[in-house]
mmCIF file of C-alpha atoms in Angstrom:
data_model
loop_
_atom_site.group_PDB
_atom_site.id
_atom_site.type_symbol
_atom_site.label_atom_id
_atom_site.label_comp_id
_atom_site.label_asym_id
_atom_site.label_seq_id
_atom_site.Cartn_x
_atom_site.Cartn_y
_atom_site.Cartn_z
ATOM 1 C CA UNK A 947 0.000 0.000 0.000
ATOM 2 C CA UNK A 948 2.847 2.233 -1.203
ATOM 3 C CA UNK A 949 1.941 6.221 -1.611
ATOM 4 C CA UNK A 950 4.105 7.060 -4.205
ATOM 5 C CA UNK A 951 2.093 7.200 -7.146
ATOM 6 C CA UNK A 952 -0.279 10.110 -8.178
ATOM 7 C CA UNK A 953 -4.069 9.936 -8.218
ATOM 8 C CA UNK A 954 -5.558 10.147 -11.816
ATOM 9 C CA UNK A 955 -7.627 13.070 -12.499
ATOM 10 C CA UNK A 956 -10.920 13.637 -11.040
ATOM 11 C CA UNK A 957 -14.065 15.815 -10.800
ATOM 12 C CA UNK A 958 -13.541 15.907 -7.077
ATOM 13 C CA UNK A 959 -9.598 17.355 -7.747
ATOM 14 C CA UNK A 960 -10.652 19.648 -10.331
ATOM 15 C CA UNK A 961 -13.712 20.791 -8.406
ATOM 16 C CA UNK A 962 -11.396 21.274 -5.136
ATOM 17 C CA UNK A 963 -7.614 22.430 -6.453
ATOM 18 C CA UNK A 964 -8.459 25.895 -6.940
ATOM 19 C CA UNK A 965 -10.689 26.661 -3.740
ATOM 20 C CA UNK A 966 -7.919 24.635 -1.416
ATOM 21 C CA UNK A 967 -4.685 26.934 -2.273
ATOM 22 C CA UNK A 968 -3.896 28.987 0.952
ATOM 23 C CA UNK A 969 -6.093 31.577 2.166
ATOM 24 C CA UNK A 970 -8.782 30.528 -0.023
ATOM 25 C CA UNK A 971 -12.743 31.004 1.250
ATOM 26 C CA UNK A 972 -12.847 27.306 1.164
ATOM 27 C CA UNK A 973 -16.446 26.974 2.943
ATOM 28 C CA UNK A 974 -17.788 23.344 4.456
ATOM 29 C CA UNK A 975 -20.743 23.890 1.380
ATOM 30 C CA UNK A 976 -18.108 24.063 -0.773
ATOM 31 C CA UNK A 977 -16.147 21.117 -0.027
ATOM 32 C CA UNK A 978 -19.742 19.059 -0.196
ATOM 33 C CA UNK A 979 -20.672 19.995 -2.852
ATOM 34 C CA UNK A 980 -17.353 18.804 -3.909
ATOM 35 C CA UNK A 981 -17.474 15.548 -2.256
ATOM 36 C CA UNK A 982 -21.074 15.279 -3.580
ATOM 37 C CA UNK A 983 -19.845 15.272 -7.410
ATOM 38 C CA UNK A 984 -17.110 12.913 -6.745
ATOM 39 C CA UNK A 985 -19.024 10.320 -5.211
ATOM 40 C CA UNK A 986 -21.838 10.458 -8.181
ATOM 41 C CA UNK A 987 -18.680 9.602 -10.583
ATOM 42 C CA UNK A 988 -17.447 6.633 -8.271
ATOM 43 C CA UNK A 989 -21.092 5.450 -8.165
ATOM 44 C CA UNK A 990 -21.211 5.199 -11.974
ATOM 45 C CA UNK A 991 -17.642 3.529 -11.689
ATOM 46 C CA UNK A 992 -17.600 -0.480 -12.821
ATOM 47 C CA UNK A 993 -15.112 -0.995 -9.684
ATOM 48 C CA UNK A 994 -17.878 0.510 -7.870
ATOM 49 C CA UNK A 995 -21.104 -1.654 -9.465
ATOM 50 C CA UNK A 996 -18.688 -4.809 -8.404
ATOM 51 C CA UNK A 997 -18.210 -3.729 -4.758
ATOM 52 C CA UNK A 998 -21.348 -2.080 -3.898
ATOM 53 C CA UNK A 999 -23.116 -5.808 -5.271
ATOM 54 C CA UNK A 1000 -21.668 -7.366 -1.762
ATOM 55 C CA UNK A 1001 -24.194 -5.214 -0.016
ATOM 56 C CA UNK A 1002 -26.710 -4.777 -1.962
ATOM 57 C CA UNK A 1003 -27.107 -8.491 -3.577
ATOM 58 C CA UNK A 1004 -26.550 -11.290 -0.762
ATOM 59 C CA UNK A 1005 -26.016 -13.799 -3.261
ATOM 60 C CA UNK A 1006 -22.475 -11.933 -4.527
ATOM 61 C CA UNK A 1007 -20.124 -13.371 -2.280
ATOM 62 C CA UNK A 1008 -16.566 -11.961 -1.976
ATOM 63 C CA UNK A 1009 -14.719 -14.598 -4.007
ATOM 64 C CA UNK A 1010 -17.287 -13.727 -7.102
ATOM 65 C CA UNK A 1011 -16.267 -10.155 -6.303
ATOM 66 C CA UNK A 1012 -12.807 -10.682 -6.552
ATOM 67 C CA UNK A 1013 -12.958 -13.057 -9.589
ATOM 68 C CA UNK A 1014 -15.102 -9.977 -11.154
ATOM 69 C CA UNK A 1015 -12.708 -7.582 -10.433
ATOM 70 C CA UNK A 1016 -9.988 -9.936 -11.677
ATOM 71 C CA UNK A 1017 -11.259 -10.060 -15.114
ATOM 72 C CA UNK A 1018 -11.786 -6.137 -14.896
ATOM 73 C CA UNK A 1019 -8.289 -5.674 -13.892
ATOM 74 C CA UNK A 1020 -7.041 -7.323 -16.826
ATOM 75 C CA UNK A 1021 -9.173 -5.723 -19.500
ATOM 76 C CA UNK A 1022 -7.898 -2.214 -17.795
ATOM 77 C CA UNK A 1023 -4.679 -3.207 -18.342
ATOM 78 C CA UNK A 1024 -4.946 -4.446 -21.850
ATOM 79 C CA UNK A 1025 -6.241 -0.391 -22.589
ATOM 80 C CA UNK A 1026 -2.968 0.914 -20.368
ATOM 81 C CA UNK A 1027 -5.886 2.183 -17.586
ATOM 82 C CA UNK A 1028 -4.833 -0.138 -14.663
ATOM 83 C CA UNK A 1029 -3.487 3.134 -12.539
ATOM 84 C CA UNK A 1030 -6.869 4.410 -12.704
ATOM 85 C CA UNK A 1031 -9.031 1.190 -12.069
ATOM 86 C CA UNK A 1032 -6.939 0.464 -9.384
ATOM 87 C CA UNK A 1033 -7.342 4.235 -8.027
ATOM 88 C CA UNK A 1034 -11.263 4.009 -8.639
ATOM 89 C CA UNK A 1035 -11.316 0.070 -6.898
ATOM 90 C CA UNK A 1036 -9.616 1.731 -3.657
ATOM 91 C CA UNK A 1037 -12.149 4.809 -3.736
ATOM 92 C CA UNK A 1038 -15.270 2.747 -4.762
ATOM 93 C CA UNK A 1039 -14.381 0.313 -1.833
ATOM 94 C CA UNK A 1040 -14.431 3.488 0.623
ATOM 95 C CA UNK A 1041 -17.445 4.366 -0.454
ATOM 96 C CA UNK A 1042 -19.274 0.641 -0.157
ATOM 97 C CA UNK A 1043 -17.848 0.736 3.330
ATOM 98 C CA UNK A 1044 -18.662 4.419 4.092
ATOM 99 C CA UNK A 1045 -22.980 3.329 2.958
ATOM 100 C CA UNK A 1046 -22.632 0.044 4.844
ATOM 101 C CA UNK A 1047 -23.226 -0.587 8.714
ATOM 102 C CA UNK A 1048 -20.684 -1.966 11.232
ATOM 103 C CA UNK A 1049 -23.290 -5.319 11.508
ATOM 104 C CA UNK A 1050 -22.853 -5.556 7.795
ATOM 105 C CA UNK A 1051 -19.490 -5.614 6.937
ATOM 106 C CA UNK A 1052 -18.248 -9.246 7.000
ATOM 107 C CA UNK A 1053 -18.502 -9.313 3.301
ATOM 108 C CA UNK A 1054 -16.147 -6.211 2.914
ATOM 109 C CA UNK A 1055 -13.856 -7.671 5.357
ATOM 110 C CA UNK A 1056 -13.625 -10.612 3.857
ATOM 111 C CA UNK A 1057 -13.124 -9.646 0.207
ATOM 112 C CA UNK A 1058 -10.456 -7.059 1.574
ATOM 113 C CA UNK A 1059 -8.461 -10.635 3.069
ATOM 114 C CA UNK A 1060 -8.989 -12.370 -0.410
ATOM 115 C CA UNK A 1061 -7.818 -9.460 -2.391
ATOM 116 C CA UNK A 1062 -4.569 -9.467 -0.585
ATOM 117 C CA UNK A 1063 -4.430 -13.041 -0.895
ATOM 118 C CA UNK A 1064 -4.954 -12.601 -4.925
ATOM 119 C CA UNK A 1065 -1.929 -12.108 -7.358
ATOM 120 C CA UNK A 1066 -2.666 -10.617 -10.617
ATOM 121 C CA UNK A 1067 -1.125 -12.699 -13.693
ATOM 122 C CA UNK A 1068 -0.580 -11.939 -17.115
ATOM 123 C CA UNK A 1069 -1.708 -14.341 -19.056
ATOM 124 C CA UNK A 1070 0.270 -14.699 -21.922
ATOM 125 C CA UNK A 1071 3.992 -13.725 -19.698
ATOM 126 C CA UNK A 1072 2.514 -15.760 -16.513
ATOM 127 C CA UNK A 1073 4.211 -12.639 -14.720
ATOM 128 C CA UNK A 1074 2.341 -10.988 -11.720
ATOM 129 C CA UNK A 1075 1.358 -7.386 -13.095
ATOM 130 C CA UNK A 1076 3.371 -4.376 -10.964
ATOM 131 C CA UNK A 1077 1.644 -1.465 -10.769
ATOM 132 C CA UNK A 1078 2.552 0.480 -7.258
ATOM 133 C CA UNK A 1079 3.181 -3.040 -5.963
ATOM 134 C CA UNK A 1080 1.825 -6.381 -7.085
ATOM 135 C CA UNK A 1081 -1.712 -6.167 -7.847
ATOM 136 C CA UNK A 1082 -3.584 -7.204 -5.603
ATOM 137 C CA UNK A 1083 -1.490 -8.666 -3.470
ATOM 138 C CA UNK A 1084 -0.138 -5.045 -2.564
ATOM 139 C CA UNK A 1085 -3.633 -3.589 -2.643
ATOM 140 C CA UNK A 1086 -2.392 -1.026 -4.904
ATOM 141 C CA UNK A 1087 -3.447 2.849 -4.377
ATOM 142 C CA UNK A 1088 -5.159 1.454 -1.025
ATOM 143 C CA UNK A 1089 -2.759 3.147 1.155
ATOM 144 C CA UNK A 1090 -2.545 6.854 -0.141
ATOM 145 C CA UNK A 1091 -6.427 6.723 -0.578
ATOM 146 C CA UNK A 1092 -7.125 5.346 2.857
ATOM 147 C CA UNK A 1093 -4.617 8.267 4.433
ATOM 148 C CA UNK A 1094 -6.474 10.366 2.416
ATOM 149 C CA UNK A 1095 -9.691 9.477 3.366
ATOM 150 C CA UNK A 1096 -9.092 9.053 7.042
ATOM 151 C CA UNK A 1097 -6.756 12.349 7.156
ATOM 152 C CA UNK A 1098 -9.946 14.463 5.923
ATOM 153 C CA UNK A 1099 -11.508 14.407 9.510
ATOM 154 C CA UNK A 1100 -9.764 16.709 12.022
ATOM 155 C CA UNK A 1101 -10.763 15.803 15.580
ATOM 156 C CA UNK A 1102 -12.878 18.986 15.862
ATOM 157 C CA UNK A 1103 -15.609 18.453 13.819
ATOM 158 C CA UNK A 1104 -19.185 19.801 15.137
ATOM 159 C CA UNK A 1105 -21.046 20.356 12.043
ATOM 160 C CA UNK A 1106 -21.590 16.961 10.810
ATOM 161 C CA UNK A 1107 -24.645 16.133 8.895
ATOM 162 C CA UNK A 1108 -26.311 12.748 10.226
ATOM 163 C CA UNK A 1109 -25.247 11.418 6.987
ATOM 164 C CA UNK A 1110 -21.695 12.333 7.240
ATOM 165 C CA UNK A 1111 -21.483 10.564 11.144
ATOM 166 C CA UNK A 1112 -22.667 7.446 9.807
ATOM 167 C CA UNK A 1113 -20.388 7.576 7.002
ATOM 168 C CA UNK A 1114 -17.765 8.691 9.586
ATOM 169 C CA UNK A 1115 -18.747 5.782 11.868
ATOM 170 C CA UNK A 1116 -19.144 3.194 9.524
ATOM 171 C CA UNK A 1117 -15.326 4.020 8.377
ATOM 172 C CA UNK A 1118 -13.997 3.479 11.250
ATOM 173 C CA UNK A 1119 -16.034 0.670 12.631
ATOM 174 C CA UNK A 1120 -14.637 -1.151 9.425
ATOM 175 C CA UNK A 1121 -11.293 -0.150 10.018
ATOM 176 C CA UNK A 1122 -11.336 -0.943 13.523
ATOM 177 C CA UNK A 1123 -12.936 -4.864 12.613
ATOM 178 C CA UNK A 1124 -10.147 -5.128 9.931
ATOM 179 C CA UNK A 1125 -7.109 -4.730 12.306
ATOM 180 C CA UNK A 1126 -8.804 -6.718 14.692
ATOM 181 C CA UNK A 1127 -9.359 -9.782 12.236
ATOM 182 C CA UNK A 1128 -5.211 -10.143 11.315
ATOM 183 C CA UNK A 1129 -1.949 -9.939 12.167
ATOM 184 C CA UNK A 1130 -0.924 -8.742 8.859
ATOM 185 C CA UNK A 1131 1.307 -5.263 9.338
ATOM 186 C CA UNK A 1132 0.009 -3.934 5.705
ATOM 187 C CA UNK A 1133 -3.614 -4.180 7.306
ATOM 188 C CA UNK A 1134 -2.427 -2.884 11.250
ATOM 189 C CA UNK A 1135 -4.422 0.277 11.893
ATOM 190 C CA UNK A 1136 -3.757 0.526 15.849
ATOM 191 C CA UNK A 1137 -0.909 1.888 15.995
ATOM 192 C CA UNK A 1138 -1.919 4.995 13.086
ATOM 193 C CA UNK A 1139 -5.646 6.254 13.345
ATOM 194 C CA UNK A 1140 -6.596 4.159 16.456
ATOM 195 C CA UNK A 1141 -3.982 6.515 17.998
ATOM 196 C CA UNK A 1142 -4.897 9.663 16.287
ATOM 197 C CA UNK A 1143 -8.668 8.637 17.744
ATOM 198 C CA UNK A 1144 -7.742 7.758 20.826
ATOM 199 C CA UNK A 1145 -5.427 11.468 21.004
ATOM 200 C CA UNK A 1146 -7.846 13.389 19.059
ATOM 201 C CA UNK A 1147 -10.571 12.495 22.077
ATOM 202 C CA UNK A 1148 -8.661 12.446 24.854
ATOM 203 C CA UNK A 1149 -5.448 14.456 24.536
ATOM 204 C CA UNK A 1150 -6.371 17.568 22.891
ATOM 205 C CA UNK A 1151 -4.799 20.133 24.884
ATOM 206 C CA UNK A 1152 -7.445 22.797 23.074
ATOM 207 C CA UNK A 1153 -10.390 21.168 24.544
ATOM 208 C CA UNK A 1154 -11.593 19.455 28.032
ATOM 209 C CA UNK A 1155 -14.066 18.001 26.498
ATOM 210 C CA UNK A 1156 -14.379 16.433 22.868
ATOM 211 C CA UNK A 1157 -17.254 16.663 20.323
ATOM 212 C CA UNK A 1158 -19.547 14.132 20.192
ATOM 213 C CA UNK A 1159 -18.144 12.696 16.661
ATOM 214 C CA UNK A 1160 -14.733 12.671 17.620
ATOM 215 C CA UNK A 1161 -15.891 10.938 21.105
ATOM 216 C CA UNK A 1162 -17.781 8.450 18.820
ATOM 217 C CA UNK A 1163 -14.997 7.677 17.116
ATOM 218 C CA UNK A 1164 -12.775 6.683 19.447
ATOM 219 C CA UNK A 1165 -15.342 4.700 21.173
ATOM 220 C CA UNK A 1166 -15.687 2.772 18.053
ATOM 221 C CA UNK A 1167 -11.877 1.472 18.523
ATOM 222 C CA UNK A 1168 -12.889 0.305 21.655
ATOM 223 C CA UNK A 1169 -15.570 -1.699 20.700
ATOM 224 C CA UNK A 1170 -14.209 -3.490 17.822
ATOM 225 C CA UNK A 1171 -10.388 -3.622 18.288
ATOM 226 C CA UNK A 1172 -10.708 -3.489 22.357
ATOM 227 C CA UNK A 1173 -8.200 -7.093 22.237
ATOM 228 C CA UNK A 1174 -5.701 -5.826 19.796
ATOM 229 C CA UNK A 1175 -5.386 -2.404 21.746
ATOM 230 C CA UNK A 1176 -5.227 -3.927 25.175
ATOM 231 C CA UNK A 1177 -2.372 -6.628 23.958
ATOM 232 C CA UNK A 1178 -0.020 -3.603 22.798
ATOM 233 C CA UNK A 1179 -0.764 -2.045 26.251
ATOM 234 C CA UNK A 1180 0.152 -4.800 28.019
ATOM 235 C CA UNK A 1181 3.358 -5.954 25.599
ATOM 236 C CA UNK A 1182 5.215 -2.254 26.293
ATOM 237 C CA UNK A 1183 6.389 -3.033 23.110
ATOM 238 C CA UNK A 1184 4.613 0.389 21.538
ATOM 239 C CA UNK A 1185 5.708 3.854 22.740
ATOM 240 C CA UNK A 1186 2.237 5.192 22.721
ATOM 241 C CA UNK A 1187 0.489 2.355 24.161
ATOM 242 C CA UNK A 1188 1.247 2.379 28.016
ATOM 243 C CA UNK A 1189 -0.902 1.415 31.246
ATOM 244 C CA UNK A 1190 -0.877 5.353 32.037
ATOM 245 C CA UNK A 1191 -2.633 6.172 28.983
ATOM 246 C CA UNK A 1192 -5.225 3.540 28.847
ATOM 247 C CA UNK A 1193 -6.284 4.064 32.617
ATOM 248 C CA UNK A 1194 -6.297 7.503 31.848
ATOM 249 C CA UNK A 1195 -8.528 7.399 28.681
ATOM 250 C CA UNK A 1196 -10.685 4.788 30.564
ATOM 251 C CA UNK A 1197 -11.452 7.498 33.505
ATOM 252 C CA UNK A 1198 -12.671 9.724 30.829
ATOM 253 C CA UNK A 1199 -14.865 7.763 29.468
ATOM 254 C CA UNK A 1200 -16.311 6.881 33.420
ATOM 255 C CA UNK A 1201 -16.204 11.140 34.049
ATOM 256 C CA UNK A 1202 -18.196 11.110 30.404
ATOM 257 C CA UNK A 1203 -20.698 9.313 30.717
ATOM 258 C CA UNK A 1204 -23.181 11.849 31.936
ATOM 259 C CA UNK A 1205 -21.622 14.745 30.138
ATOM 260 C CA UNK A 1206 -23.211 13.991 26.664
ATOM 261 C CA UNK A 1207 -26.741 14.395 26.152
ATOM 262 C CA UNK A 1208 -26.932 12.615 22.612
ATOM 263 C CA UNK A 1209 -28.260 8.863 23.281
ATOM 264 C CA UNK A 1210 -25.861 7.085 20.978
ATOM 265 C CA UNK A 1211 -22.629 9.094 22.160
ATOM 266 C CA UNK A 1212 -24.229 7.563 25.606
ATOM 267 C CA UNK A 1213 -24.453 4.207 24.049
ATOM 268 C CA UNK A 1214 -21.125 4.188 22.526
ATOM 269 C CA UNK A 1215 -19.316 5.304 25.558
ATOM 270 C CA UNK A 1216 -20.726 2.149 27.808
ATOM 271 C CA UNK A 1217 -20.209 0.405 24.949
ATOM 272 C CA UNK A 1218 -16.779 1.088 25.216
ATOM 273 C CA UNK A 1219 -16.096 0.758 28.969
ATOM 274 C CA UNK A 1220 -17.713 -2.962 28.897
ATOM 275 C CA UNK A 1221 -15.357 -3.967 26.490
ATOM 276 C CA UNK A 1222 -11.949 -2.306 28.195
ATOM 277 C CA UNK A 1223 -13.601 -4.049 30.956
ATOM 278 C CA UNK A 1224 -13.912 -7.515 29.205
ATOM 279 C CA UNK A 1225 -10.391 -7.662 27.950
ATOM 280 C CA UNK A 1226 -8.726 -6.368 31.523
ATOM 281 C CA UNK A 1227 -10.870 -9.380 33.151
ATOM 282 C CA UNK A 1228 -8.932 -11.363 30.449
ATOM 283 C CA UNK A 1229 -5.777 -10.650 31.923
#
């Protein structure tokens, strides 16, 4: 998941370059609107119609996904497009995940396992086909596009939409299943935007008190990766994963959980203490 290479071109580039240069009146309708266009080209994407057909058609099961995208792969290749279809696969699998529930992820997860598991081959050379990496073993333009993706939310967010927290919670909820489901260090997310969560809510020295999205967040990490980030507490193996911390982000979720009025911050926080309180029983 290298980030060298470029992004191809998009509508959501060309609609943002100009309005993001310094000191520009960049406004949150702006960037929407934005966002809005790009995501109407990914839905219209092929790499997107294979995805999306996880969710929205039961019968699709990963392994027909990747065998679809497969043969897509190779007929991008044979036009010299296989920089942008693997661009467009990484975006159009941020989306699916974005529209799709924590509860209803298993698909995603495991098509994102096979996908590593799957080397491209050419079939007349037999050769695996390079582009930033081995495709798909490498999951090509995955890396740069994830950053990119998780590196648009600030930690001070209070202007969400409803839309844009789900979308914000389903993103991490996936990301938080993934690194709990392997062992792999191209798929370890703990120790990069579990962290930046887990600072974002409890270490911001701007704030005694986070916003209810960024609280969310975190909580999420908690609730689906609780094992993975409780083992790199314990190993003292990880600079920023020490007993101080985690009984220290604990108490805030205990002096928290009165201090939010929104139900589901409510809900996420005890979600969150009973499992930090499963996996220290554990010990």
């Amino acid at each position: 998941m290298s980030d060298l290479p470029d992004a191809p071109d998009s509508d959501m580039e060309s609609a943002c370059s100009d309005e993001m240069q310094p000191r520009s009146p960049l406004t949150r309708d702006k960037m929407r609107e934005g966002h809005a266009r790009w995501v109407t080209e990914i839905h219209e994407k092929q790499e997107f119609k294979i995805l999306v057909s996880m969710v929205k058609q039961p019968a699709t099961l990963p392994e027909n996904a990747v065998k679809h995208l497969a043969e897509l792969s190779l007929q991008c290749k044979a036009d010299d497009g296989l920089g942008d279809h693997c661009y467009y696969t990484a975006c159009s699998f941020l989306e699916v995940v974005a529209l799709t529930m924590p509860d209803q992820q298993h698909d995603l997860l495991a098509f994102i396992h096979q996908l590593r598991a799957t080397t491209l081959t050419d079939p007349v050379t037999g050769e695996a086909i390079l582009y930033d990496g081995v495709v798909w073993r490498d999951l090509p333009t995955f890396g740069y596009t994830i950053a990119d993706e998780l590196g648009s939310f600030s930690g001070a967010e209070d202007d969400c939409t409803i839309e844009e927290v789900q979308r914000w919670e389903n993103l991490i909820a996936f990301f938080a299943q993934l690194d709990a489901s392997t062992s792999d260090p191209e798929l370890d997310f703990s120790n990069t935007w579990a962290l930046t969560a887990l600072t974002w809510a409890f270490e911001d020295p701007a704030s005694t008190r986070p916003t209810d999205i960024t609280l969310r967040l975190a909580c999420l990490w908690y609730i689906f990766d609780a094992d993975k980030l409780w083992l790199k507490t314990q190993s003292r193996q990880f600079d920023n994963y020490s007993l101080e911390s985690w009984n220290c982000w604990k108490q805030c979720l205990v002096n928290w959980q009165s201090a939010f009025a929104d139900p589901r911050t409510r809900l996420l926080i005890d979600g969150a203490l009973a499992q930090i309180k499963r996996v220290e029983a554990s010990a």
